[in-house]
PDB file of C-alpha atoms (C1' of nucleotides) in Angstrom:
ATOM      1  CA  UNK A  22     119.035 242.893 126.877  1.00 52.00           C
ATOM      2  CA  UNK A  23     121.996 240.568 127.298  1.00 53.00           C
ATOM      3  CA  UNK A  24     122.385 239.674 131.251  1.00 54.00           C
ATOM      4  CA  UNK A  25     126.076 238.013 130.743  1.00 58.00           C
ATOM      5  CA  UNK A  26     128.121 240.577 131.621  1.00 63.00           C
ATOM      6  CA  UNK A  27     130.687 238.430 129.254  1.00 85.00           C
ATOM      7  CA  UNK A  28     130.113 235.380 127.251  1.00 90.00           C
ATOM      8  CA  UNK A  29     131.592 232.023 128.654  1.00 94.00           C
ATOM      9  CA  UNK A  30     131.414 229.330 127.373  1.00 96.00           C
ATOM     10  CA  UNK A  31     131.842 226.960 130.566  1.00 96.00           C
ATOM     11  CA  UNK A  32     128.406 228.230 131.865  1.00 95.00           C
ATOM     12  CA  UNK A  33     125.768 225.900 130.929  1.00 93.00           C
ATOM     13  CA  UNK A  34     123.222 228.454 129.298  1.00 88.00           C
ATOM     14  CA  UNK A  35     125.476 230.919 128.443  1.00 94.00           C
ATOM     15  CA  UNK A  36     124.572 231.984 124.539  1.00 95.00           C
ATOM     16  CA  UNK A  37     128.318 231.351 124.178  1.00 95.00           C
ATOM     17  CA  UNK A  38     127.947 228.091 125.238  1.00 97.00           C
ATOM     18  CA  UNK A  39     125.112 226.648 123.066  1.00 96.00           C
ATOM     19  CA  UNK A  40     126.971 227.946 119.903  1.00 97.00           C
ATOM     20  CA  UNK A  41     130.116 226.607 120.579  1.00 97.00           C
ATOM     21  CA  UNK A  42     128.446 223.071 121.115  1.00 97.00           C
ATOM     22  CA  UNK A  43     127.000 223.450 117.899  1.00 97.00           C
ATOM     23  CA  UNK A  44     130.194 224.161 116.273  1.00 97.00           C
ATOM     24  CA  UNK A  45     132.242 221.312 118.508  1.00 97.00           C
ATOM     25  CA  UNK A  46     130.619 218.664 115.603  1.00 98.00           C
ATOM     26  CA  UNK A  47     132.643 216.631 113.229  1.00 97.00           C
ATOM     27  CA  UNK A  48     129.930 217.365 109.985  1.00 98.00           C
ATOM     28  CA  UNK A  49     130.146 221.411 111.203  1.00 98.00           C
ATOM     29  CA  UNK A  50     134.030 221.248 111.463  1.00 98.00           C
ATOM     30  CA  UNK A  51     134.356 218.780 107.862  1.00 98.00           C
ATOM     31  CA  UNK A  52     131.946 221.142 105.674  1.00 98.00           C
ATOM     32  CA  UNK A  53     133.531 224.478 107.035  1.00 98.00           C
ATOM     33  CA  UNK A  54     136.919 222.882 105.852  1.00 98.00           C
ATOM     34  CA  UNK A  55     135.430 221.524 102.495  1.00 97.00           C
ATOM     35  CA  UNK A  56     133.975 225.035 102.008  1.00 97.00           C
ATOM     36  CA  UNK A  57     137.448 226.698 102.185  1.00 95.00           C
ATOM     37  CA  UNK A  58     138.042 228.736  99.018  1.00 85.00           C
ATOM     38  CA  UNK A  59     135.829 226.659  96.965  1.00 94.00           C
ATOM     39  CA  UNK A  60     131.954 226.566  96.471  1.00 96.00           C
ATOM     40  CA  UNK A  61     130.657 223.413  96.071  1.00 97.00           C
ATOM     41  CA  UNK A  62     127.138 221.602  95.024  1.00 96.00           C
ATOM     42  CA  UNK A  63     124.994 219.570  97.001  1.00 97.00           C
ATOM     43  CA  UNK A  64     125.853 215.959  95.777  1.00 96.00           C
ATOM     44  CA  UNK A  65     129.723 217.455  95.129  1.00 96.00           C
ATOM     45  CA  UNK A  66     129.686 217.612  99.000  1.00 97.00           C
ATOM     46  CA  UNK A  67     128.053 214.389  99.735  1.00 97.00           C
ATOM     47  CA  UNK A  68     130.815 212.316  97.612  1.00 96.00           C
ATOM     48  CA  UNK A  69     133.552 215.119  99.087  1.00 96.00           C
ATOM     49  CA  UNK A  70     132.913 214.188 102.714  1.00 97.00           C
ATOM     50  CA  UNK A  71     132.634 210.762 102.731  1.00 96.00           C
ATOM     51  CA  UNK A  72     130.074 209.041 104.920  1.00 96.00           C
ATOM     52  CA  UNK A  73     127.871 211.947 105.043  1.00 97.00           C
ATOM     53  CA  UNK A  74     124.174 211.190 104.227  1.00 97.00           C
ATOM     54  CA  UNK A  75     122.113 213.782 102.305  1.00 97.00           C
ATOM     55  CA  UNK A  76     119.892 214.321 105.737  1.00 97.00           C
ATOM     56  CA  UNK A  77     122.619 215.080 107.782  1.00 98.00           C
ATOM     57  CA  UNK A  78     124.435 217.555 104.654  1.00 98.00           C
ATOM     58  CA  UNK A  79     121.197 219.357 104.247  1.00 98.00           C
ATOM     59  CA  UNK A  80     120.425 220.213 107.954  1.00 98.00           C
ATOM     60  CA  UNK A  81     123.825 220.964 108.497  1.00 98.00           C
ATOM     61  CA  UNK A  82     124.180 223.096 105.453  1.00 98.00           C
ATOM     62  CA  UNK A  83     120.796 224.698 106.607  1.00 97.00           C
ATOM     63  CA  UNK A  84     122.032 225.476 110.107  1.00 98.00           C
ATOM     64  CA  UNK A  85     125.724 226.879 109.037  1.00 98.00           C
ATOM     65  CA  UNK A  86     123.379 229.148 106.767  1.00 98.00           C
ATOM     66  CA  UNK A  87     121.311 230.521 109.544  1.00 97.00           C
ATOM     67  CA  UNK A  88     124.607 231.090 111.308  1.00 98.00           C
ATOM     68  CA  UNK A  89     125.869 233.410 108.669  1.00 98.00           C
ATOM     69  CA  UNK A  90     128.587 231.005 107.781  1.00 98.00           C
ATOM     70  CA  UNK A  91     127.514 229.652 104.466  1.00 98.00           C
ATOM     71  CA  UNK A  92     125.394 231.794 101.359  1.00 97.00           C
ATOM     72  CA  UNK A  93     123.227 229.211  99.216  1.00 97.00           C
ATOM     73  CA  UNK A  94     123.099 229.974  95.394  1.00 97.00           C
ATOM     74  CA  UNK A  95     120.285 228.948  93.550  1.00 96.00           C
ATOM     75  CA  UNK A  96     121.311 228.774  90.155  1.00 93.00           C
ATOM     76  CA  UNK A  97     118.917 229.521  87.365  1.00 90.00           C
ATOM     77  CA  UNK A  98     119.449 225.994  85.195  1.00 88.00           C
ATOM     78  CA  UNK A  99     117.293 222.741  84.654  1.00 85.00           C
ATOM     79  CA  UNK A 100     117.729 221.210  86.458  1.00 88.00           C
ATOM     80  CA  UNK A 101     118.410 223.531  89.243  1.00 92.00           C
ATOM     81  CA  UNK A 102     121.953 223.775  90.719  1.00 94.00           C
ATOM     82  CA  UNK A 103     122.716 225.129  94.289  1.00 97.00           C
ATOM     83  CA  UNK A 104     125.697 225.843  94.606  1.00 97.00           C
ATOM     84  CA  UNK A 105     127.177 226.685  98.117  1.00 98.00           C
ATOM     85  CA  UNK A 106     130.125 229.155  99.541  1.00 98.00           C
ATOM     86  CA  UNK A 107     131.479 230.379 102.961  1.00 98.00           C
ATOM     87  CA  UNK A 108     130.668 234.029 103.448  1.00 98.00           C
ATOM     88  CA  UNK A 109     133.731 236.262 104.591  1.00 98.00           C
ATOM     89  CA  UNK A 110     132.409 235.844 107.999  1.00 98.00           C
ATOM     90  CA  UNK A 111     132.396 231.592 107.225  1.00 98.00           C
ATOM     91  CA  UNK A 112     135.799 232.276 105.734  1.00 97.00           C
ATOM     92  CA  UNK A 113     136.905 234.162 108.500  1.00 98.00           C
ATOM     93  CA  UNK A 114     135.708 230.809 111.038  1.00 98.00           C
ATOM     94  CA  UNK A 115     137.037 228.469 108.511  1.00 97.00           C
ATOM     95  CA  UNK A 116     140.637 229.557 109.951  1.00 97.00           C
ATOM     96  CA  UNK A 117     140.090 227.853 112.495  1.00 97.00           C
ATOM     97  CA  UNK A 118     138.285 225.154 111.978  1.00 97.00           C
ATOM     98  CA  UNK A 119     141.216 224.462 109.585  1.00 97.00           C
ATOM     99  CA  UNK A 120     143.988 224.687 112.170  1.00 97.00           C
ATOM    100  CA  UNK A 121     142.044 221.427 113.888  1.00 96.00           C
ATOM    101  CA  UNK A 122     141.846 219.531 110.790  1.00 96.00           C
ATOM    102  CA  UNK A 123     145.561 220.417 110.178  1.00 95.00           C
ATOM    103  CA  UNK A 124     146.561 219.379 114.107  1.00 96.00           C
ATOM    104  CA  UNK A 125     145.015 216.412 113.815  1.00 96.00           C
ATOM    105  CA  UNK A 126     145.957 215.103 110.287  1.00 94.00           C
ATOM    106  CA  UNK A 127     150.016 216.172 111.214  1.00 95.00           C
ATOM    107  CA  UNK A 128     150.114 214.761 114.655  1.00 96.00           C
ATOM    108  CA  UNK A 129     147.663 211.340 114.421  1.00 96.00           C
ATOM    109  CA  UNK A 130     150.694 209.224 114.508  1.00 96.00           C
ATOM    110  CA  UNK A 131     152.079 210.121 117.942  1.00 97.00           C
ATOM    111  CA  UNK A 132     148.453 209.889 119.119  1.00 97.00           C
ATOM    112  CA  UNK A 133     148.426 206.672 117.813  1.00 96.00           C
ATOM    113  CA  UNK A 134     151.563 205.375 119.203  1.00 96.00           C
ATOM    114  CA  UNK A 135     150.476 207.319 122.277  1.00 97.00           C
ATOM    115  CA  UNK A 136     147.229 205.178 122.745  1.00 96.00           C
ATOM    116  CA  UNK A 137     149.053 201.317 121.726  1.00 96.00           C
ATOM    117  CA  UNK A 138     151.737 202.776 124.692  1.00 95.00           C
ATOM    118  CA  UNK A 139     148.461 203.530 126.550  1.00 95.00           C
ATOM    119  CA  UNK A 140     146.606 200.144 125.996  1.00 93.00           C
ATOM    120  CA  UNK A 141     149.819 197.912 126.819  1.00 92.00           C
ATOM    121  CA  UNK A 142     150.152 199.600 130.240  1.00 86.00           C
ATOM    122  CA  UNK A 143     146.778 198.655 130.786  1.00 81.00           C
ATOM    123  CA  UNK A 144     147.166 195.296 129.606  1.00 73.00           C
ATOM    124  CA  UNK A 145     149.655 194.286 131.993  1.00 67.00           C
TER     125      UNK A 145
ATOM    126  CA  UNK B  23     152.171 199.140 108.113  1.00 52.00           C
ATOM    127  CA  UNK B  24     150.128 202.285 106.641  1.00 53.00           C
ATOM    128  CA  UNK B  25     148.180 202.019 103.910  1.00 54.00           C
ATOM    129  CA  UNK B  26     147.279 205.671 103.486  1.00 57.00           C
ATOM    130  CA  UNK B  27     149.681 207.386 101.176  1.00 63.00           C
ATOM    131  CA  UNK B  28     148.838 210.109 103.550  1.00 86.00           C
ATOM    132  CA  UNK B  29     146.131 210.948 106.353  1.00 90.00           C
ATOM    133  CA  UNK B  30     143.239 212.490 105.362  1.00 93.00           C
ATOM    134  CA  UNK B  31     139.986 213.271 107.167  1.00 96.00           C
ATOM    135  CA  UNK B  32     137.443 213.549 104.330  1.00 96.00           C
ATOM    136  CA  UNK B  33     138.101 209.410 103.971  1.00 95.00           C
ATOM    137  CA  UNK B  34     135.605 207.712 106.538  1.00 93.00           C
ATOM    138  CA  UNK B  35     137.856 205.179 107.258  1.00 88.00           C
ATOM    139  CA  UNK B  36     141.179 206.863 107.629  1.00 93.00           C
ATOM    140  CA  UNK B  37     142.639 206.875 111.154  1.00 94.00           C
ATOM    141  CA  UNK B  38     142.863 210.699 111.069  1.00 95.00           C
ATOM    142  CA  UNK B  39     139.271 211.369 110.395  1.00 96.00           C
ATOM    143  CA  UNK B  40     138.734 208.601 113.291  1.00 96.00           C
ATOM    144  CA  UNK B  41     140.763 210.656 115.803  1.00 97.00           C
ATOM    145  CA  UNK B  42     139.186 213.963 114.147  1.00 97.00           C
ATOM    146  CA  UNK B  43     135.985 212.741 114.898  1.00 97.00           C
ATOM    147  CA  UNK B  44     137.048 212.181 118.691  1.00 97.00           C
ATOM    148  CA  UNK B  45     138.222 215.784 119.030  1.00 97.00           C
ATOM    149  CA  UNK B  46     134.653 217.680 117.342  1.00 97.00           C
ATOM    150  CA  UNK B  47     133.253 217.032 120.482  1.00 98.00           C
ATOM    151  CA  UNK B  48     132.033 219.499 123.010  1.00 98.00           C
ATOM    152  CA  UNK B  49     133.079 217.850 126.271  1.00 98.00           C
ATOM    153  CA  UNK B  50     136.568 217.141 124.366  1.00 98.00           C
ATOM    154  CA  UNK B  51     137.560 220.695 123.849  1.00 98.00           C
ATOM    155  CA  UNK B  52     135.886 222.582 127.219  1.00 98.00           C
ATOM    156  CA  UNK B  53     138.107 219.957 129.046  1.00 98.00           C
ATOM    157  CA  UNK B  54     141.261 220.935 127.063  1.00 98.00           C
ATOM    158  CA  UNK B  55     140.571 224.826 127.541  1.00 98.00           C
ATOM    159  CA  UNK B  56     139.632 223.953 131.284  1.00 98.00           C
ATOM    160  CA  UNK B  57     143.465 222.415 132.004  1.00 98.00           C
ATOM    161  CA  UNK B  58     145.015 224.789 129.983  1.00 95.00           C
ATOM    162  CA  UNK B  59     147.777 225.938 132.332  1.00 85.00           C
ATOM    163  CA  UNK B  60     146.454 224.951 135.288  1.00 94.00           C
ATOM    164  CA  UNK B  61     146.014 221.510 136.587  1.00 97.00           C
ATOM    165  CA  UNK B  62     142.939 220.632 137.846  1.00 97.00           C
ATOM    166  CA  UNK B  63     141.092 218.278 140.506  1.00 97.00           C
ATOM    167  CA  UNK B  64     138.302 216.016 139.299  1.00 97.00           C
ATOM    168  CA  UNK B  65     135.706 217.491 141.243  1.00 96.00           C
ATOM    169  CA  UNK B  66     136.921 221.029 140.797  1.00 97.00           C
ATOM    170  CA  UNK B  67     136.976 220.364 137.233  1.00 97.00           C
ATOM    171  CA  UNK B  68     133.114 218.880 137.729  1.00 97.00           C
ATOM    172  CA  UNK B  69     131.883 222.063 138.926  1.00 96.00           C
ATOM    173  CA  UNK B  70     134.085 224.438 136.597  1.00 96.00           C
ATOM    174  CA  UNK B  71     132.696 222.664 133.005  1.00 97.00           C
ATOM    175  CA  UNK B  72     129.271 223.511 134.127  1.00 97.00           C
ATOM    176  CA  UNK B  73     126.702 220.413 133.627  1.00 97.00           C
ATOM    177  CA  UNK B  74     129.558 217.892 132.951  1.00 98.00           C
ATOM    178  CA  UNK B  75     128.249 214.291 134.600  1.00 97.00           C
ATOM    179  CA  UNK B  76     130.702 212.006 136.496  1.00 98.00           C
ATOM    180  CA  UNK B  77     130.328 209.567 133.850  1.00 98.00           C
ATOM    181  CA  UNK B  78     131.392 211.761 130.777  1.00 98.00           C
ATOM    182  CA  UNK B  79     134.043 213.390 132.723  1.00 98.00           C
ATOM    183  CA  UNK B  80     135.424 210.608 134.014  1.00 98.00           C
ATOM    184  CA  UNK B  81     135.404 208.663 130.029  1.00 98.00           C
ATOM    185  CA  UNK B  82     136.665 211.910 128.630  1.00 98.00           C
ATOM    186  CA  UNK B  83     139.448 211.930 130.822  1.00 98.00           C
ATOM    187  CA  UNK B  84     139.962 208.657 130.012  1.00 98.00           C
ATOM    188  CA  UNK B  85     140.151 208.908 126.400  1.00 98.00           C
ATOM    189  CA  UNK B  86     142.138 212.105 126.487  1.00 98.00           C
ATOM    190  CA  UNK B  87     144.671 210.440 128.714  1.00 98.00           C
ATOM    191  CA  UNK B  88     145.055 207.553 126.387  1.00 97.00           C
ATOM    192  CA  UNK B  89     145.639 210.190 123.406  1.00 98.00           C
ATOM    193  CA  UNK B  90     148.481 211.173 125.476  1.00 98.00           C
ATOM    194  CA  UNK B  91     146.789 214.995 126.046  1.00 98.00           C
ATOM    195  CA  UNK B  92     146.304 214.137 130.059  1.00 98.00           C
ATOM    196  CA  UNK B  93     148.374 212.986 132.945  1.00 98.00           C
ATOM    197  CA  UNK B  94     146.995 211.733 135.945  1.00 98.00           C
ATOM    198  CA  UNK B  95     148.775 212.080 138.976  1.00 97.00           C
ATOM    199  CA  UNK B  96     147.560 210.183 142.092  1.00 96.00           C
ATOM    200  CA  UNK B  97     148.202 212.270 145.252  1.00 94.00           C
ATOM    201  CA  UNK B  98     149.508 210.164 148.307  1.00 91.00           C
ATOM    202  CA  UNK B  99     146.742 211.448 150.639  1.00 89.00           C
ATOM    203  CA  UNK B 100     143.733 210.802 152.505  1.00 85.00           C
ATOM    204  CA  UNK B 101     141.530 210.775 150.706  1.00 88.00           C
ATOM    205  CA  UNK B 102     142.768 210.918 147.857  1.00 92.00           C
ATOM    206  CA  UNK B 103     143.232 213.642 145.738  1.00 95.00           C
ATOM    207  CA  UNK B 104     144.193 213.142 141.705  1.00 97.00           C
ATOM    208  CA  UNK B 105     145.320 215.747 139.654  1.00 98.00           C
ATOM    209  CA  UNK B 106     144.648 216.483 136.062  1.00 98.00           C
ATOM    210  CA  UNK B 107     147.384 217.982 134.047  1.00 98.00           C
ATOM    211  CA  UNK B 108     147.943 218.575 130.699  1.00 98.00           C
ATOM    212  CA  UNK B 109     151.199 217.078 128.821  1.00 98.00           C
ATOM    213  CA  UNK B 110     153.486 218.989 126.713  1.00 98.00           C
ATOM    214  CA  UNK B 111     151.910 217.941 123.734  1.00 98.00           C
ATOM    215  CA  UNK B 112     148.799 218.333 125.047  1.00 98.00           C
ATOM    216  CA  UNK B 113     149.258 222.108 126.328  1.00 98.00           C
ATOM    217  CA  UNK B 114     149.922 222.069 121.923  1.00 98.00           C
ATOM    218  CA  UNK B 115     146.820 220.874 121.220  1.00 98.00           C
ATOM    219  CA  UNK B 116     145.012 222.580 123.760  1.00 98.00           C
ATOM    220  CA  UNK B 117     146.655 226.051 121.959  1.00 97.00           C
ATOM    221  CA  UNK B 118     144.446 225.190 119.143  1.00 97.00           C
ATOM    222  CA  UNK B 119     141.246 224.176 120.840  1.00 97.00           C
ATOM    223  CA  UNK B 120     141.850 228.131 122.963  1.00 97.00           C
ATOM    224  CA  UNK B 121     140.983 229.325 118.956  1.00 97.00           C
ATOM    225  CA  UNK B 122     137.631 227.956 118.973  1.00 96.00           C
ATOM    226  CA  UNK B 123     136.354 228.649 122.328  1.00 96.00           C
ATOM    227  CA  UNK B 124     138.016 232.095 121.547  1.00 95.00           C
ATOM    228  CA  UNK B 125     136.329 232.723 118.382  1.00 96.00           C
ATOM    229  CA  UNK B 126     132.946 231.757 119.695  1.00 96.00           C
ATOM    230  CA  UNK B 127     133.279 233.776 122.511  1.00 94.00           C
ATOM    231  CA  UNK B 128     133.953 236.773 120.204  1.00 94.00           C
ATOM    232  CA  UNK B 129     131.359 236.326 117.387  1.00 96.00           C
ATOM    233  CA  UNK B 130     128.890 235.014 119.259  1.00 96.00           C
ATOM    234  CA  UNK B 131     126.599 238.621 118.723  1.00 96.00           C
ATOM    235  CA  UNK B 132     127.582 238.801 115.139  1.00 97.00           C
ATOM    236  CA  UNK B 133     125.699 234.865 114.960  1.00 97.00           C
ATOM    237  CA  UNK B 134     123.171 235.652 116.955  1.00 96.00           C
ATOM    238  CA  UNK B 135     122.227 238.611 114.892  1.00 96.00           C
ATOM    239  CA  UNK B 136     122.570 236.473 111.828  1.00 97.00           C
ATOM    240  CA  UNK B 137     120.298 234.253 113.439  1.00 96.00           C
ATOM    241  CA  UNK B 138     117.582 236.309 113.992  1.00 95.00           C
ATOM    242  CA  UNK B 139     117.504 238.247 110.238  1.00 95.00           C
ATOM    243  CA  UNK B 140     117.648 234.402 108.829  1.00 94.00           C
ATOM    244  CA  UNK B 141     114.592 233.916 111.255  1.00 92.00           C
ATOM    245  CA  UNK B 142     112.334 236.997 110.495  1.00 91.00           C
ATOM    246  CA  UNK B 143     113.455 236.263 106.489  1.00 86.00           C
ATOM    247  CA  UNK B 144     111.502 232.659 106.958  1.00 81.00           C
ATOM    248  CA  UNK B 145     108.759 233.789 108.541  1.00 73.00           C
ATOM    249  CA  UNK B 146     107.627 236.139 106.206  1.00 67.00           C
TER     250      UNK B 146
ATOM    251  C1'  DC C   4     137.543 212.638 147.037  1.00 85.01           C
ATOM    252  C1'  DA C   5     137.338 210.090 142.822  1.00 85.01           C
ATOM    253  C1'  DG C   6     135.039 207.480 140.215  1.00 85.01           C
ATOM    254  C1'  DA C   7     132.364 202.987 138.904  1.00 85.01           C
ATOM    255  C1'  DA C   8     127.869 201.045 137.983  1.00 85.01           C
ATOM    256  C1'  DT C   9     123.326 201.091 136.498  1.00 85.01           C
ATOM    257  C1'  DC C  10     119.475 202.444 134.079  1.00 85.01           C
ATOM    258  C1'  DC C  11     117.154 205.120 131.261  1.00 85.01           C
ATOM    259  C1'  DT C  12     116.277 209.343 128.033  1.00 85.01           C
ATOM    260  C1'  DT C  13     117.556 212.005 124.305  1.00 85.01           C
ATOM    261  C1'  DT C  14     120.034 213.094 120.439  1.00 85.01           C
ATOM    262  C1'  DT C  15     122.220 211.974 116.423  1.00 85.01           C
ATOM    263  C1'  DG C  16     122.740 209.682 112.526  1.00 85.01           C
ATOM    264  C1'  DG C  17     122.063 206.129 108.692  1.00 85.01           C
ATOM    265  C1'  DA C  18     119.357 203.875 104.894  1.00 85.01           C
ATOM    266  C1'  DT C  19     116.208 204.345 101.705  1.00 85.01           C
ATOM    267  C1'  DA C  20     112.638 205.917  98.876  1.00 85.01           C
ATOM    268  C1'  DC C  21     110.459 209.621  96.881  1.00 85.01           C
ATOM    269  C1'  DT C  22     109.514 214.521  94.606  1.00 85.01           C
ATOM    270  C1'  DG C  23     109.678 219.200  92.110  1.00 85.01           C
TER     271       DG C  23
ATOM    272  C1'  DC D  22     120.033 217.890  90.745  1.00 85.01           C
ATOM    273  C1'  DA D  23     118.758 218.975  95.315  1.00 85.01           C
ATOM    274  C1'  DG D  24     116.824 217.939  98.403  1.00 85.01           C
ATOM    275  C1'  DT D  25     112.509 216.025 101.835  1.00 85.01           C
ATOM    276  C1'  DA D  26     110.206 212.395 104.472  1.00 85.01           C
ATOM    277  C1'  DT D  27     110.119 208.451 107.081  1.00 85.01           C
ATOM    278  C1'  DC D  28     111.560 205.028 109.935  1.00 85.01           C
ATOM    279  C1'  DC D  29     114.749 202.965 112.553  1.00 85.01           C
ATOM    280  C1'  DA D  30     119.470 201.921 114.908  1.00 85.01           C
ATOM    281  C1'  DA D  31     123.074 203.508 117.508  1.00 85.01           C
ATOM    282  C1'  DA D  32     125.457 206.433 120.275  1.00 85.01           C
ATOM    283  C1'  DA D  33     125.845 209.872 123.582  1.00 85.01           C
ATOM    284  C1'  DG D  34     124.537 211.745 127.626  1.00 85.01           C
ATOM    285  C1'  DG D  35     121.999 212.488 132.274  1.00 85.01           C
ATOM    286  C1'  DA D  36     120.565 211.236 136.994  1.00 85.01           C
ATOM    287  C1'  DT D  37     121.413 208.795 140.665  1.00 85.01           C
ATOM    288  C1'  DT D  38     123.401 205.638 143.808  1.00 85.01           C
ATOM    289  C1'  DC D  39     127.187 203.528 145.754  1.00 85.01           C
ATOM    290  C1'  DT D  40     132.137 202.287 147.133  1.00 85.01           C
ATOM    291  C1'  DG D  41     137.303 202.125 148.217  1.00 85.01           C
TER     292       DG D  41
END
DNA sequence: CAGAATCCTTTTGGATACTG
DNA sequence: CAGTATCCAAAAGGATTCTG
């Protein structure tokens, strides 16, 4: 069935590999963390995660379902409403997709002083 | 100096989700698991990160350098040799991007099971 | 060995308009 | 409202060759 004795993901074609490039993407990583504890509607997410165009939301959205990550609610209104939700396996992944968006937001200021040290070394 | 009352990576044009954006990327985060704890030659680090081109290894080291995750240590020898090495607050970062590869490592069966019930469901 | 340079392919994404 | 379709621009990446 499986011929990797153990996933690894610094194989090229390792199964391991191929999902964790799809989930090493900033609309992946921004929609898990949107999703966190709150279900949201299409165009809710499109003005939530700024930037994001309604191609890009859907096909994400459409490949975090396949995934197991995300359950898609049609609700019965006119007009219809969709409304969208991590799973408890989504939730479970949403963790740790958190802990990046949490690393980054707390330490962006020493990266930033890090890179204007950086750029006047180079400038000498 | 700032004008963010405070950083936040859903805004398209606040430095966090600028830097965020830099990390969601596969090349990014297989380099950071790849140094953890042990520093690294380029060329050894060419043919562990399997299908990793000069070019992108040599502009991710780059960029992760300049963030201040990477030092790069010229070896007094010939030829010369150049070691790759994590900083302190790198080896921090690099704690959180061990999560992800971790996580995808373990669920990887559980998605690709998901995967293939979302399949047969759209074919029918 | 470490990496720069070049050129070219592929992927990703953005804008916009349209539909059930 | 929740998308789809189309077309196009931009960015990322790959292969290869070459050099100090």
């Amino acid at each position: 069935m499986n011929t990797f004795l153990s996933y690894n993901v610094y194989r090229s074609n390792c199964p391991a590999r191929v999902f964790f490039e799809t989930l090493a993407n900033k609309w992946v990583l921004l929609l898990m963390n949107a999703l966190e504890h709150e279900p949201q509607h299409f165009n809710l997410l499109k003005k939530n995660i700024e930037g994001i165009s309604p191609k890009v939301l859907s096909q994400t959205l459409k490949n975090l379902e396949r995934d197991g990550f995300i359950k898609r609610t049609v609700m019965d209104t006119r007009p219809v409403r969709v409304e969208y939700s991590l799973t408890p396996f989504g939730e479970d992944f949403s963790k740790t997709t958190y802990l990046i968006k949490n690393w980054a937001e707390k330490n962006i200021d020493r990266v930033l002083s890090a890179q204007q040290i950086y750029d006047a070394e180079q400038f000498k």
